[in-house]
Amino acid sequence: MMSNNSNTASRQFVPTPAQPAPNMSAGFVAWVRDNLFSSISNSIITLIVIAFFVSVIPGIIDWAFISATWSGADQSACNKEGACWVFINAWSQQLFYGSYTDGELWRVNLCLILLALTVISSFTLPKSFRLKLSIPLFLVLPFICIAILDGRLLGLEYVDTDYWGGFSLNILMAAAAIIISFPFSFLWALGRRSQMPLARSISVILIEFFRGIPVLALFFMGSVMLPMFFSEGTNVDKLIRVWLVLIFFMSGYMAEVFRGGFQAVPKGQYEAADSVGLSYWQKTLLIILPQVIKVSMPNILATFVMLFKNTVFLLIIGIPEIVQTLQTALSNSNWLGGWAIEGYVFVFLIFWVCCFGMSLLASKIERDLDTDKRD
Amino acid sequence: MKTLVKLTALACLAMGANASAGTLEDVQKQGYLNCGVSTGLAGFSQKDEKGEWSGLDVDVCRGIAAAVFGDATKVKYKGLTAKERFTALQSGEVDVLSRNTTWTNTRDVSLGLNFAGVVYYDGTGFMVNKKLGVKTATELDGANACIQAGTSTELAISDYFRENKMSYKAVTFDTADQTRAGFESGRCDFLTSDQSQLYSLRIGLSDPSAAIVLPEVISKEPLGPVVRQGDDQWFNIVKWVVNASIEGEAQGVTSANVDEMKEKGKPANKRLLGVEGELGKNMGLSADWAYNIIKQVGNYSESFERNVGMDSPLKISRGLNAQWNKGGILYSPAMR
């Protein structure tokens, strides 16, 4: 019986402890097999890529870190084997702020902070008045910043636009242009969808004109052609001219972004608005616009990144943005050692960090705005 | 387009259009000189890490400011690209253009501009690797040439080689930096560019002493300041500011001894420095205009050596830019 009992007990189901997966199907080895050596052709490609990295990366690390010179006062501290970060260090203020008056740099910083705060406020404010508050905030921001940077209106020391420059100028130019292009592009996009022939044809001509011309050609027009139309002695500041050009260029692109947004809003929304008796502008501003902004957000941000990178083209008309400043630095007779690689690597990095940060921000904003699919 | 023009026109109205009288009067009224310079050319117009401008071209601006205001710092520099420089001058954005601009007939005659003299006689030259053992440019038959695309150098070198019935193979690059890299990596036997630039390119080589600049200069590139046509008073001022610094060197007046010369110098020194005669007054300037230039900016030799010559990293020898009695062609008309 005892044996019987124990037999019964032993018959009770006791699961065998799980065996670890075979080495070949889990863990690092399996990952390598699955992803890197899953077929002969994949294995060959993997080996080529590894060989490439092995041959290139140590050289880059050696150049950028091990043999590099980090501290010193001038180029005599540098050697030709490694990167000369002394060059970037010495020119960092110029590269970031341009020749903006030394003691007044806080004004540039203030503008950048205001810009950041406005951007943050546009998706952290309570929803009930977010749109009502952040749109006016955005629209006045460029003018506030111009007043701060220029200084005359606020009783600060006057800093001529010739002294504005560096990477901060890239950021502020791009931001100021895209913000002001919003209302223009919105109107152009409305005009393009309008039933009125005049409004429609004007919008189409403007949009296609500014979209059809390379931004470089537009810059030349702003810097070289526009002054010829003015009477002698009349000067519109070069930066303002270029800003206008950027605004119109951007408006052309953004109008198409918005048009896509208008088309994405279901027809029922228009009809519903009409049926409750809203006027054209009530319908557009209260019902359609919020939805348009929501669906267009990814494209708006992508366009902004494009514009931000396009601001380096300002160098060809001599605006001292970051690449122009870099070229100026490279042509200084005390820095003729050929430090172009260091300079451009620095510019790559700083742009990459900013653009990557913006795409992270963009995906966060998209998730916030994506109310449709939320349960 | 129309909207753009209208809007900008509105913007100008808002900013207030000011009709121009004489340039001198305008400059005096605004309190500083608007001077168009290059966005960056080693030794000629360059910015330092603090944002301060210096260079041979910049010294012309400083000289004019010293003559007009008695203060060489009253200059606002506008960095201009090659393409927009003439428009900037024509539209009045700058009062004088001092931007390594070659004085050519076409520019002088058909652009509504006047060249006010020459501050640097440049010309296309050659840089070769020392190892080649080449002593003159005539030995370069059949060689490969590194050239920067889109420059007047391309025309000059093709003319020169055709004239001398030699052949060459051009390897063109986009920027000066790439041209130098091409030369350094042995893509070509010689590099050709304006002489002033050859020296600055040479410094960037990993071993500058391995390359030599040949003595030949095969084209004329006289660089000088430019003003708008139709304002003779201003034209005269710029012209004589350049001459005053050249004449200062010829007379041996330097920033160090200018005070002494003013007191005890020869009659010619005293006339230059405004103790005698009415040179300044006739131009609408103060009597000590040239004194201020030499005191604050220095004479031509000081300016040259400090910016491009032996006291600078460029180490360009005077060559053609020496005084007429010292083997060069600098010659100021009589200061009387």
XYZ file of C-alpha atoms in Angstrom:
711
model
C 0.000 0.000 0.000
C 2.751 2.227 1.009
C 4.379 1.681 -2.243
C 1.005 2.169 -3.903
C 0.526 5.421 -2.038
C 3.907 6.660 -2.888
C 3.214 5.555 -6.407
C 0.094 7.694 -6.472
C 2.014 10.570 -5.009
C 4.747 10.147 -7.507
C 2.137 9.980 -10.254
C 1.071 13.464 -9.367
C 2.182 15.738 -12.152
C 5.446 17.441 -11.363
C 6.594 19.571 -14.249
C 10.189 19.143 -15.238
C 12.042 22.388 -14.595
C 12.369 24.312 -17.825
C 15.632 23.705 -19.589
C 17.528 26.777 -20.736
C 17.011 27.281 -24.423
C 19.700 25.709 -26.558
C 22.656 28.022 -27.043
C 21.854 28.152 -30.696
C 18.381 29.722 -30.313
C 18.674 32.273 -27.514
C 21.075 34.744 -26.037
C 23.861 36.603 -27.697
C 24.991 33.799 -29.975
C 21.505 33.308 -31.324
C 21.024 37.024 -31.823
C 24.258 37.129 -33.784
C 23.231 34.098 -35.828
C 19.775 35.454 -36.536
C 20.689 39.016 -37.288
C 24.215 39.010 -38.605
C 24.937 35.579 -40.079
C 21.544 34.290 -41.143
C 22.687 33.564 -44.681
C 25.884 33.477 -46.652
C 25.293 36.863 -48.226
C 24.417 38.381 -44.849
C 27.567 36.912 -43.349
C 29.687 38.435 -46.081
C 28.068 41.835 -45.613
C 28.555 41.579 -41.843
C 32.223 40.763 -42.252
C 32.741 43.639 -44.669
C 31.008 46.065 -42.308
C 33.057 44.818 -39.351
C 36.260 45.125 -41.344
C 35.261 48.655 -42.301
C 34.598 49.655 -38.697
C 37.791 48.044 -37.465
C 39.816 49.895 -40.043
C 38.129 53.275 -39.596
C 37.035 53.683 -35.994
C 40.403 53.432 -34.226
C 41.717 56.135 -36.536
C 38.783 58.413 -35.781
C 39.053 57.839 -32.032
C 42.756 58.461 -32.130
C 42.258 61.661 -34.132
C 39.333 62.992 -32.132
C 40.429 62.034 -28.627
C 43.820 60.436 -28.072
C 46.090 62.582 -30.221
C 43.844 65.611 -30.025
C 44.864 68.859 -28.387
C 42.297 70.143 -25.924
C 43.909 73.105 -24.251
C 46.122 75.919 -25.390
C 45.922 79.518 -26.442
C 46.670 79.377 -30.150
C 47.361 76.995 -32.961
C 51.003 76.479 -31.991
C 49.718 74.113 -29.287
C 48.243 71.816 -31.947
C 49.815 69.041 -33.927
C 48.873 67.628 -37.283
C 48.238 64.070 -35.979
C 45.197 64.860 -33.882
C 42.247 67.189 -33.842
C 42.877 70.753 -32.717
C 39.940 71.440 -30.413
C 41.816 74.521 -29.273
C 40.558 76.106 -32.470
C 36.913 75.474 -31.557
C 37.540 76.544 -28.004
C 39.124 79.834 -29.009
C 36.378 80.627 -31.479
C 33.444 79.264 -29.471
C 31.990 82.632 -28.609
C 32.152 83.776 -32.226
C 30.680 80.505 -33.434
C 27.742 80.743 -31.067
C 27.055 84.458 -30.678
C 28.876 86.048 -33.604
C 30.308 89.463 -32.846
C 27.417 90.405 -30.565
C 28.613 92.955 -28.011
C 30.514 91.192 -25.254
C 28.629 92.359 -22.172
C 25.231 91.997 -23.833
C 25.226 88.280 -24.558
C 22.507 87.749 -21.958
C 20.113 89.303 -24.450
C 20.773 86.522 -26.956
C 20.390 83.945 -24.195
C 17.173 85.589 -23.057
C 15.730 85.298 -26.557
C 16.680 81.639 -26.775
C 15.093 81.001 -23.386
C 11.923 82.859 -24.389
C 11.766 80.748 -27.525
C 12.167 77.554 -25.522
C 9.516 78.639 -22.997
C 7.063 79.477 -25.754
C 7.595 76.116 -27.394
C 7.176 74.311 -24.073
C 4.076 76.325 -23.184
C 2.441 75.298 -26.437
C 2.040 71.738 -25.206
C 2.046 72.028 -21.428
C -0.561 74.754 -20.862
C -4.049 73.597 -19.855
C -5.928 72.563 -22.960
C -8.803 74.956 -22.375
C -6.807 78.045 -23.309
C -3.690 76.536 -24.885
C -4.542 77.517 -28.453
C -5.827 80.954 -27.464
C -2.689 81.815 -25.561
C 0.154 80.094 -27.358
C -0.683 81.332 -30.851
C -0.464 85.029 -29.853
C 2.635 84.212 -27.801
C 4.314 82.732 -30.832
C 3.297 85.594 -33.077
C 4.690 88.348 -30.850
C 7.840 86.436 -29.944
C 9.880 87.365 -33.064
C 9.167 91.052 -32.544
C 9.983 90.905 -28.849
C 13.245 89.179 -29.693
C 14.110 91.736 -32.351
C 13.425 94.491 -29.815
C 15.595 92.773 -27.208
C 18.461 92.094 -29.595
C 18.324 95.516 -31.210
C 17.900 97.271 -27.884
C 16.897 100.749 -28.998
C 13.197 100.426 -28.163
C 13.910 99.067 -24.706
C 16.546 101.635 -23.853
C 19.320 99.076 -23.985
C 22.608 99.513 -25.780
C 22.011 99.473 -29.535
C 23.492 96.436 -31.257
C 23.450 96.675 -35.050
C 22.308 93.589 -36.954
C 25.813 93.395 -38.448
C 26.974 92.119 -35.087
C 24.337 89.419 -34.766
C 25.668 86.058 -35.745
C 26.780 82.586 -34.943
C 24.635 79.587 -34.203
C 22.173 81.614 -32.154
C 21.374 83.541 -35.336
C 20.638 80.267 -37.158
C 18.187 79.281 -34.459
C 16.505 82.662 -34.139
C 16.281 83.284 -37.893
C 14.686 79.906 -38.472
C 12.247 80.363 -35.595
C 11.329 83.926 -36.532
C 10.791 82.977 -40.162
C 8.623 79.965 -39.515
C 6.492 81.724 -36.928
C 5.705 84.669 -39.162
C 5.150 82.372 -42.115
C 2.305 80.658 -40.243
C -0.399 83.271 -40.870
C 0.773 83.828 -44.457
C 0.818 80.175 -45.299
C -2.526 79.635 -43.616
C -4.098 82.357 -45.734
C -2.422 81.088 -48.894
C -3.642 77.575 -48.215
C -7.182 78.890 -47.631
C -6.917 80.959 -50.784
C -5.814 77.997 -52.796
C -8.922 76.078 -51.706
C -11.144 79.093 -52.123
C -13.934 79.316 -54.726
C -13.033 82.940 -55.480
C -10.944 82.977 -58.680
C -8.870 86.011 -57.713
C -7.919 84.757 -54.262
C -7.220 81.331 -55.666
C -5.006 82.473 -58.524
C -3.023 84.879 -56.353
C -2.426 82.131 -53.795
C -1.429 79.587 -56.418
C 0.991 82.018 -58.053
C 2.603 82.965 -54.742
C 2.884 79.387 -53.533
C 4.271 78.047 -56.770
C 6.648 80.981 -57.181
C 8.256 80.569 -53.785
C 8.238 76.806 -53.904
C 9.608 76.675 -57.418
C 12.688 78.775 -56.808
C 15.727 77.434 -54.953
C 16.290 79.118 -51.637
C 19.774 80.167 -52.766
C 18.332 82.114 -55.684
C 15.863 83.772 -53.324
C 18.679 84.757 -50.975
C 20.570 86.353 -53.828
C 17.426 88.165 -54.800
C 17.054 89.461 -51.262
C 20.644 90.532 -50.889
C 21.585 91.703 -54.381
C 18.432 92.469 -56.359
C 16.127 94.035 -53.814
C 18.478 96.934 -52.975
C 18.432 97.918 -56.656
C 14.684 98.536 -56.505
C 15.073 101.046 -53.703
C 15.923 104.656 -54.257
C 19.516 105.505 -53.499
C 20.148 106.108 -49.829
C 17.247 103.921 -48.748
C 18.495 100.962 -46.854
C 16.532 98.088 -45.539
C 18.707 96.108 -43.260
C 20.182 93.058 -44.968
C 19.055 90.743 -42.206
C 15.486 92.041 -42.493
C 15.555 91.521 -46.260
C 16.732 87.980 -45.833
C 14.207 87.391 -43.103
C 11.427 88.461 -45.497
C 12.805 86.111 -48.114
C 12.859 83.252 -45.622
C 9.310 84.025 -44.513
C 7.955 83.906 -48.046
C 9.960 80.828 -48.948
C 8.664 79.110 -45.856
C 5.105 80.283 -46.454
C 5.109 78.545 -49.820
C 6.056 75.245 -48.232
C 3.857 75.604 -45.190
C 0.858 76.498 -47.353
C 1.156 73.117 -48.987
C 1.513 71.469 -45.589
C -1.668 73.189 -44.457
C -3.466 72.302 -47.675
C -2.728 68.676 -46.926
C -4.152 69.281 -43.450
C -7.332 70.862 -44.828
C -7.852 67.922 -47.116
C -7.368 65.466 -44.281
C -10.196 66.971 -42.231
C -13.312 64.916 -43.008
C -15.891 66.638 -45.140
C -18.495 65.984 -42.443
C -16.750 68.486 -40.199
C -17.239 71.277 -42.746
C -20.824 70.267 -43.302
C -21.528 70.008 -39.584
C -20.127 73.495 -39.039
C -22.238 74.829 -41.912
C -25.340 73.150 -40.606
C -25.112 74.826 -37.180
C -24.894 78.144 -38.977
C -21.291 79.136 -38.355
C -19.864 81.818 -40.607
C -16.906 81.048 -42.887
C -14.334 82.402 -40.452
C -15.969 80.824 -37.410
C -15.970 77.516 -39.212
C -12.383 77.863 -40.327
C -10.902 79.133 -37.077
C -12.928 77.179 -34.541
C -13.651 73.884 -36.231
C -11.174 73.326 -39.017
C -7.939 75.046 -37.902
C -7.447 73.056 -34.667
C -7.871 69.831 -36.566
C -5.610 71.015 -39.380
C -2.848 71.893 -36.930
C -3.179 68.514 -35.298
C -2.892 66.479 -38.481
C -0.206 68.759 -39.926
C 2.041 68.784 -36.869
C 4.503 66.127 -38.065
C 4.899 67.923 -41.396
C 5.206 71.333 -39.769
C 8.041 70.078 -37.599
C 9.746 68.377 -40.530
C 9.514 71.618 -42.483
C 10.956 73.488 -39.555
C 13.954 71.172 -39.391
C 14.459 71.720 -43.117
C 14.326 75.489 -42.709
C 16.656 75.369 -39.735
C 19.261 73.543 -41.781
C 18.666 75.857 -44.734
C 19.777 78.821 -42.649
C 23.407 77.843 -43.259
C 22.876 78.940 -46.868
C 22.880 82.478 -45.495
C 26.642 82.210 -45.653
C 26.664 82.754 -49.411
C 25.351 86.256 -48.923
C 27.782 86.975 -46.116
C 25.441 86.759 -43.110
C 27.712 85.672 -40.255
C 25.809 82.549 -39.264
C 27.771 79.603 -37.912
C 29.352 78.283 -41.116
C 30.207 81.783 -42.306
C 31.790 82.470 -38.936
C 33.722 79.231 -39.250
C 35.038 80.262 -42.656
C 35.995 83.652 -41.292
C 37.849 81.900 -38.483
C 39.633 79.639 -40.944
C 40.877 82.620 -42.915
C 42.364 84.426 -39.932
C 46.092 84.614 -40.500
C 46.787 83.349 -36.986
C 44.706 80.225 -37.615
C 45.845 79.246 -41.087
C 46.981 75.788 -40.003
C 44.116 74.104 -41.840
C 41.618 73.359 -39.062
C 38.670 73.049 -41.407
C 37.918 69.423 -40.467
C 37.638 70.246 -36.765
C 35.384 73.169 -37.577
C 33.043 71.256 -39.822
C 32.899 68.270 -37.473
C 31.849 70.679 -34.743
C 29.161 72.179 -36.965
C 27.896 68.691 -37.908
C 27.652 67.723 -34.270
C 25.890 70.847 -33.096
C 23.352 70.656 -35.918
C 22.832 66.946 -35.419
C 22.219 67.356 -31.715
C 19.683 70.106 -32.356
C 17.857 68.324 -35.151
C 17.783 65.042 -33.240
C 16.457 66.879 -30.198
C 13.768 68.420 -32.362
C 12.668 65.089 -33.747
C 12.428 63.698 -30.218
C 10.333 66.712 -29.292
C 8.266 66.239 -32.436
C 7.406 62.674 -31.586
C 6.407 63.732 -28.072
C 4.141 66.473 -29.425
C 2.637 64.031 -31.883
C 1.837 61.579 -29.089
C 0.268 64.387 -27.045
C -1.846 65.567 -29.922
C -2.867 62.118 -31.010
C -6.217 62.188 -29.218
C -8.036 60.117 -31.835
C -6.501 56.797 -31.017
C -6.409 57.208 -27.269
C -8.999 55.119 -25.380
C 6.814 88.843 -56.064
C 4.728 91.981 -56.231
C 3.687 91.521 -52.645
C 7.294 91.041 -51.703
C 8.378 94.243 -53.398
C 5.447 96.139 -51.938
C 6.069 94.818 -48.485
C 9.728 95.647 -48.588
C 8.895 99.054 -49.976
C 6.575 99.510 -47.017
C 9.305 98.373 -44.714
C 11.631 101.005 -46.142
C 9.032 103.685 -45.711
C 8.652 102.610 -42.136
C 12.361 102.824 -41.626
C 12.501 106.269 -43.133
C 14.176 107.023 -46.401
C 16.973 109.515 -46.184
C 18.019 111.255 -49.342
C 21.774 111.484 -49.624
C 23.707 114.711 -49.870
C 27.473 114.343 -50.150
C 28.886 111.108 -48.815
C 31.226 113.024 -46.500
C 28.310 114.898 -44.995
C 26.317 111.676 -44.596
C 29.227 109.904 -42.976
C 29.826 112.800 -40.609
C 26.152 112.888 -39.743
C 25.883 109.174 -38.996
C 29.048 109.394 -36.905
C 30.822 106.376 -38.334
C 32.041 105.002 -41.653
C 30.255 102.062 -43.264
C 33.074 100.096 -44.795
C 32.566 97.036 -46.989
C 35.245 94.413 -46.442
C 35.685 90.739 -47.222
C 34.022 88.166 -44.990
C 37.478 86.725 -44.465
C 40.754 86.939 -46.338
C 43.904 86.352 -44.363
C 45.917 89.519 -43.890
C 43.501 91.700 -45.838
C 40.281 91.651 -43.893
C 39.943 89.204 -41.093
C 38.126 88.930 -37.794
C 39.794 87.621 -34.684
C 38.313 85.559 -31.861
C 37.073 88.741 -30.197
C 35.301 89.889 -33.345
C 37.843 92.663 -34.021
C 38.694 93.370 -37.648
C 42.219 93.800 -38.928
C 44.068 93.656 -42.232
C 45.452 95.726 -45.049
C 42.009 96.442 -46.510
C 40.632 97.150 -43.052
C 43.428 99.672 -42.507
C 42.091 101.681 -45.450
C 38.749 101.952 -43.645
C 40.502 102.907 -40.432
C 42.555 105.484 -42.307
C 39.450 107.106 -43.765
C 37.812 107.177 -40.329
C 40.964 108.714 -38.862
C 40.974 111.391 -41.570
C 37.264 112.184 -41.278
C 36.679 111.835 -37.531
C 40.177 111.862 -36.094
C 39.302 108.448 -34.682
C 40.248 105.271 -36.523
C 37.793 103.161 -34.543
C 34.685 104.868 -35.892
C 34.110 102.242 -38.550
C 31.308 99.777 -38.963
C 32.523 96.832 -41.005
C 30.211 95.006 -43.342
C 31.452 91.600 -44.428
C 30.478 91.260 -48.078
C 30.733 88.378 -50.504
C 32.301 88.875 -53.915
C 28.896 88.796 -55.593
C 27.148 91.429 -53.517
C 29.997 93.879 -53.027
C 29.176 96.225 -55.906
C 25.454 96.284 -55.171
C 26.182 97.098 -51.553
C 28.231 100.082 -52.689
C 25.790 101.217 -55.375
C 22.807 101.021 -53.047
C 24.590 103.049 -50.377
C 24.773 100.212 -47.868
C 28.485 100.942 -47.585
C 30.278 104.263 -48.059
C 33.462 102.734 -49.366
C 34.334 99.257 -50.559
C 37.744 98.043 -49.454
C 37.502 94.385 -50.293
C 40.497 93.086 -52.284
C 38.783 94.258 -55.452
C 40.789 94.140 -58.677
C 40.807 97.408 -60.587
C 39.698 96.532 -64.103
C 38.547 98.716 -66.920
C 35.104 97.116 -67.045
C 34.423 97.658 -63.381
C 35.734 101.200 -63.377
C 33.854 102.257 -66.504
C 30.569 100.403 -66.571
C 29.500 99.859 -62.969
C 29.130 103.483 -61.894
C 32.103 103.135 -59.581
C 35.474 104.776 -59.152
C 38.646 103.080 -58.020
C 40.459 105.357 -55.626
C 43.939 103.920 -55.935
C 45.847 100.720 -55.329
C 46.778 99.416 -51.910
C 48.187 96.084 -53.012
C 49.575 94.969 -56.355
C 48.621 91.332 -56.584
C 48.950 88.910 -59.452
C 48.627 85.266 -60.324
C 51.610 83.248 -59.127
C 52.770 79.675 -58.718
C 53.619 77.508 -55.749
C 55.589 74.313 -56.380
C 56.974 71.527 -54.300
C 60.630 72.172 -53.549
C 61.492 68.615 -54.507
C 60.587 69.313 -58.135
C 63.592 71.578 -58.362
C 61.714 74.055 -60.545
C 63.145 77.572 -60.493
C 60.928 79.426 -62.946
C 57.444 78.967 -64.318
C 58.763 78.277 -67.821
C 59.916 74.865 -66.625
C 56.341 73.827 -65.874
C 55.518 72.473 -69.360
C 53.176 69.476 -69.185
C 52.619 69.767 -65.433
C 49.358 69.314 -63.528
C 47.925 72.480 -62.030
C 45.729 72.753 -58.920
C 43.338 75.650 -59.501
C 40.336 76.969 -57.631
C 37.349 76.885 -59.968
C 35.585 80.074 -60.962
C 38.444 82.466 -60.280
C 40.194 84.845 -62.631
C 43.248 82.626 -62.150
C 41.849 80.087 -64.600
C 41.880 82.621 -67.403
C 45.276 84.018 -66.467
C 47.019 80.659 -66.445
C 45.452 79.455 -69.664
C 46.589 82.677 -71.373
C 50.088 82.348 -69.966
C 50.594 78.740 -70.997
C 49.234 79.366 -74.484
C 51.477 82.376 -74.945
C 54.519 80.355 -73.968
C 53.412 77.389 -76.094
C 53.368 75.124 -73.075
C 50.682 72.712 -71.977
C 49.227 71.946 -68.560
C 46.486 69.803 -67.136
C 44.076 71.589 -64.838
C 42.821 69.892 -61.669
C 40.125 72.195 -60.338
C 38.753 72.411 -56.825
C 35.865 74.257 -55.271
C 37.478 76.053 -52.369
C 40.912 77.271 -51.451
C 41.144 74.641 -48.716
C 40.444 71.795 -51.112
C 42.943 73.202 -53.570
C 45.597 73.132 -50.900
C 44.661 69.587 -49.898
C 44.942 68.546 -53.547
C 48.376 70.089 -53.813
C 49.490 68.483 -50.578
C 48.326 65.019 -51.592
C 50.280 65.270 -54.827
C 47.329 65.525 -57.204
C 49.228 68.226 -59.052
C 52.748 69.553 -59.525
C 52.006 73.177 -58.836
C 49.273 75.281 -57.316
C 48.303 78.543 -58.914
C 46.375 81.408 -57.357
C 46.786 85.059 -56.508
C 50.155 85.549 -54.848
C 48.672 86.976 -51.676
C 46.640 83.807 -51.311
C 49.532 81.495 -52.168
C 51.310 82.626 -49.030
C 48.310 81.998 -46.812
C 47.756 78.578 -48.415
C 51.403 77.746 -47.867
C 51.109 78.275 -44.105
C 48.424 75.606 -43.949
C 50.655 72.939 -45.483
C 51.916 70.367 -43.004
C 55.444 71.397 -43.978
C 55.350 74.956 -45.318
C 59.075 74.997 -46.047
C 58.660 72.155 -48.557
C 56.881 74.471 -50.980
C 58.203 77.578 -52.681
C 56.442 80.432 -54.405
C 57.978 81.118 -57.822
C 58.992 84.687 -58.632
C 56.768 85.015 -61.725
C 53.607 87.056 -61.504
C 51.639 86.467 -64.686
C 48.647 88.767 -64.395
C 47.786 92.202 -63.087
C 45.557 92.230 -60.033
C 45.810 95.706 -58.537
C 43.570 95.767 -55.467
C 42.146 98.999 -54.169
C 39.262 100.786 -52.487
C 36.189 101.692 -54.530
C 33.648 104.508 -54.168
C 30.438 105.466 -55.955
C 30.838 107.579 -59.058
C 29.491 111.114 -58.949
C 30.788 112.293 -55.584
C 34.166 113.780 -56.348
C 34.798 115.112 -52.877
C 34.470 111.676 -51.317
C 36.455 110.112 -54.174
C 39.261 112.592 -53.490
C 39.250 111.886 -49.784
C 39.575 108.120 -50.213
C 42.202 108.553 -52.924
C 44.311 110.842 -50.756
C 43.948 108.726 -47.649
C 45.643 105.941 -49.595
C 48.238 108.376 -50.916
C 48.883 109.845 -47.478
C 49.904 106.503 -46.054
C 52.186 105.813 -49.037
C 53.618 109.315 -48.847
C 54.102 108.867 -45.108
C 56.385 105.922 -45.776
C 58.237 107.773 -48.542
C 58.911 110.658 -46.160
C 59.884 108.350 -43.330
C 57.008 109.454 -41.110
C 55.882 106.626 -38.867
C 53.342 106.320 -36.082
C 56.282 106.404 -33.662
C 57.949 109.588 -34.906
C 54.946 111.471 -36.261
C 54.775 113.890 -33.317
C 58.439 114.723 -33.629
C 58.139 115.179 -37.408
C 55.212 117.504 -36.925
C 57.365 119.758 -34.765
C 60.786 119.510 -36.307
C 60.302 117.870 -39.701
C 61.151 119.165 -43.140
C 58.689 121.480 -44.896
C 57.306 118.490 -46.815
C 56.632 116.641 -43.540
C 54.907 119.697 -42.115
C 52.768 120.066 -45.203
C 51.727 116.408 -45.006
C 50.953 116.613 -41.312
C 48.936 119.792 -41.671
C 51.182 122.293 -39.946
C 51.576 124.207 -43.207
C 49.322 124.571 -46.205
C 45.622 123.842 -46.535
C 45.533 120.289 -47.861
C 42.963 119.113 -45.350
C 40.715 122.114 -45.622
C 40.482 121.841 -49.391
C 39.111 118.322 -49.005
C 36.644 119.321 -46.332
C 38.700 117.688 -43.600
C 40.588 118.993 -40.611
C 44.193 120.137 -41.065
C 45.607 117.165 -39.171
C 43.855 114.503 -41.286
C 47.074 112.847 -42.430
C 48.601 113.177 -38.969
C 45.662 111.193 -37.586
C 46.040 108.499 -40.231
C 49.722 107.978 -39.575
C 49.399 108.337 -35.826
C 46.537 105.865 -35.466
C 46.920 103.481 -38.390
C 50.552 103.929 -39.383
C 52.146 104.554 -42.742
C 51.914 102.060 -45.584
C 54.986 100.124 -44.538
C 53.773 99.683 -40.972
C 50.358 98.590 -42.162
C 51.862 96.183 -44.690
C 54.326 94.538 -42.343
C 51.786 94.240 -39.545
C 49.092 92.618 -41.661
C 50.738 90.675 -44.456
C 54.461 91.279 -44.197
C 57.267 90.028 -42.015
C 55.518 90.830 -38.712
C 52.530 88.712 -39.718
C 52.256 84.952 -40.157
C 51.936 85.448 -43.924
C 55.478 86.811 -44.421
C 54.819 88.283 -47.860
C 57.789 90.257 -49.154
C 57.198 93.772 -50.431
C 57.983 92.918 -54.077
C 55.969 95.169 -56.369
C 54.480 96.827 -53.312
C 57.715 98.545 -52.331
C 58.218 102.272 -52.901
C 59.136 103.273 -56.459
C 62.724 104.061 -55.418
C 63.129 100.713 -53.667
C 62.273 98.344 -56.499
C 58.517 98.534 -56.287
C 55.900 100.643 -58.043
C 54.243 102.451 -55.138
C 54.276 106.130 -55.921
C 52.148 108.772 -54.324
C 51.475 111.911 -56.369
C 52.958 115.050 -54.873
C 51.484 116.070 -51.545
C 51.341 119.816 -51.963
